Coordinates of C-alpha atoms in Angstrom, one line a residue:
M1 CA 54.8 123.3 64.7
G2 CA 57.6 125.3 66.3
F3 CA 58.5 128.8 67.1
I4 CA 57.5 130.9 64.0
P5 CA 58.9 128.8 61.2
S6 CA 61.2 130.4 58.7
P7 CA 58.4 131.0 56.1
G8 CA 56.3 132.9 58.6
L9 CA 59.0 135.0 60.2
P10 CA 59.6 137.5 57.4
W11 CA 55.9 138.1 57.1
I12 CA 55.4 138.6 60.8
A13 CA 58.4 140.8 61.2
G14 CA 57.5 142.8 58.1
L15 CA 53.9 143.4 59.1
S16 CA 55.1 144.4 62.6
L17 CA 57.5 147.0 61.1
L18 CA 55.1 148.3 58.4
P19 CA 53.0 150.7 60.6
F20 CA 56.1 152.3 61.9
F21 CA 57.5 153.1 58.5
L22 CA 54.1 154.1 57.1
Q23 CA 53.9 156.8 59.9
F24 CA 56.7 158.7 58.2
L25 CA 54.4 159.2 55.2
G26 CA 52.4 161.5 57.5
L27 CA 55.3 163.8 57.8
G28 CA 55.6 164.5 54.1
L29 CA 52.1 163.7 52.8
E30 CA 50.1 165.0 55.7
G31 CA 47.8 167.0 53.4
V32 CA 46.9 164.0 51.2
L33 CA 47.0 161.0 53.6
G34 CA 46.5 162.7 57.0
Q35 CA 48.9 162.5 60.0
G36 CA 48.5 158.8 60.8
L37 CA 48.2 157.3 64.2
C38 CA 50.8 159.5 65.9
G39 CA 49.3 162.7 64.6
S40 CA 50.9 165.8 66.1
A41 CA 53.2 163.9 68.4
L42 CA 55.9 163.7 65.7
G43 CA 58.1 166.6 64.8
V44 CA 57.5 168.7 67.9
S45 CA 58.9 168.0 71.4
E46 CA 56.4 168.2 74.3
L47 CA 58.3 171.1 75.8
E48 CA 58.1 173.1 72.5
A49 CA 54.5 172.1 72.0
V50 CA 53.5 173.5 75.5
K51 CA 55.7 176.5 75.2
Y52 CA 54.2 177.6 71.9
G53 CA 50.7 176.4 72.5
L54 CA 50.9 173.7 69.9
V55 CA 49.5 170.9 72.0
S56 CA 46.3 169.6 70.5
E57 CA 43.9 167.4 72.4
Y58 CA 45.2 164.4 70.5
Y59 CA 48.9 164.9 71.3
L60 CA 48.8 162.5 74.2
Y61 CA 47.1 159.8 72.1
G62 CA 49.7 160.4 69.4
Q63 CA 52.5 159.8 71.9
L64 CA 50.8 156.6 73.1
F65 CA 50.6 155.3 69.5
L66 CA 54.2 156.3 68.9
A67 CA 55.3 154.3 72.0
L68 CA 53.3 151.4 70.8
L69 CA 54.8 151.5 67.3
A70 CA 58.3 151.6 68.9
L71 CA 57.4 148.5 70.9
K72 CA 56.3 146.7 67.8
V73 CA 59.5 147.6 66.0
T74 CA 61.5 146.3 69.0
Y75 CA 59.5 143.1 69.0
A76 CA 60.1 142.5 65.3
L77 CA 63.9 143.0 65.8
V78 CA 63.9 140.7 68.9
L79 CA 62.0 138.1 66.9
M80 CA 64.6 138.1 64.2
A81 CA 67.4 137.9 66.7
L82 CA 65.8 135.0 68.4
R83 CA 65.6 133.1 65.1
L84 CA 69.3 133.6 64.7
M85 CA 70.0 132.5 68.3
Y86 CA 67.8 129.4 68.1
P87 CA 68.0 128.3 64.4
E88 CA 67.1 124.6 65.0
K89 CA 64.9 124.7 68.1
D90 CA 62.3 126.8 69.9
P91 CA 63.5 129.1 72.6
P92 CA 62.3 127.9 76.0
F93 CA 60.1 131.0 76.3
A94 CA 58.5 130.8 72.8
P95 CA 54.9 130.9 74.2
L96 CA 55.7 134.2 76.0
V97 CA 57.2 135.7 72.8
W98 CA 54.1 134.7 70.9
K99 CA 51.8 136.2 73.6
V100 CA 53.7 139.5 73.5
G101 CA 53.3 139.7 69.7
V102 CA 49.6 138.9 69.9
G103 CA 49.2 141.4 72.7
L104 CA 50.9 144.2 70.9
S105 CA 48.8 143.7 67.8
L106 CA 45.5 143.5 69.8
V107 CA 46.4 146.6 71.8
L108 CA 47.1 148.6 68.6
L109 CA 43.9 147.4 66.9
L110 CA 41.7 148.0 70.0
L111 CA 43.3 151.4 70.8
F112 CA 42.7 152.4 67.2
L113 CA 39.1 151.4 67.3
A114 CA 38.5 153.1 70.7
T115 CA 40.2 156.4 69.7
R116 CA 38.3 156.6 66.4
T117 CA 34.8 155.7 67.8
L118 CA 34.6 156.7 71.4
P119 CA 34.9 160.1 73.1
L120 CA 38.5 160.6 74.4
P121 CA 39.1 161.6 78.0
F122 CA 41.4 164.6 78.3
S123 CA 42.6 166.6 81.3
T124 CA 42.0 170.4 81.2
P125 CA 42.7 173.1 83.8
L126 CA 39.0 173.0 84.7
G127 CA 38.9 169.2 85.2
P128 CA 38.4 166.1 83.0
A129 CA 36.7 166.6 79.7
L130 CA 35.5 164.3 76.9
L131 CA 36.6 165.2 73.4
S132 CA 35.3 164.0 70.1
P133 CA 36.9 160.8 68.6
A134 CA 40.2 161.3 66.8
P135 CA 39.8 161.9 63.1
L136 CA 39.9 159.0 60.7
D137 CA 42.4 159.6 58.0
P138 CA 43.6 157.2 55.2
L139 CA 47.1 156.8 56.6
S140 CA 45.7 155.6 60.0
V141 CA 43.6 153.0 58.2
M142 CA 46.7 151.9 56.1
M143 CA 48.7 151.6 59.3
V144 CA 46.1 149.4 61.1
L145 CA 45.0 147.3 58.1
P146 CA 47.9 144.8 58.4
E147 CA 47.0 143.9 62.1
P148 CA 44.2 141.4 61.3
F149 CA 46.5 139.6 58.9
L150 CA 49.2 139.7 61.5
L151 CA 46.9 138.2 64.1
G152 CA 46.0 135.5 61.5
L153 CA 49.7 134.7 61.1
Y154 CA 50.1 134.5 64.9
L155 CA 47.3 132.0 65.1
R156 CA 48.7 130.0 62.2
F157 CA 52.3 129.8 63.7
R158 CA 51.3 129.4 67.4
P159 CA 54.0 127.6 69.4

């Protein structure tokens, strides 16, 4: 079947980029849609957040999602570059590229489900604590909704 054929590449790249761009809606439409997966991690540096007491218990998880979204964007750009580098044949490491894409999507989906349903561990000056699950807002759901479709595309275009 080959390394993500041309009809599947735009869909996979687009669905991989979509959550990153949707996160920016949380900056402007926070009151309507919520803060998204990254929550309070955007807009305030960690130093400022600690200095002014703005760190919420979900700040660390927001940073984790922000790093994951950055990895997904990087993956999508690498995928497009690989298609330009290998226009007629599969790269020799096509199965590894496929596994990275599936892994990123699964991690995002599972981390979303875990942070929205399970108590979250958090370090406090008195020791570890368990916090209530992160709030479920419409923007977070919109950001994770493409992942099952993306996993289906990965299965369809498996090298």
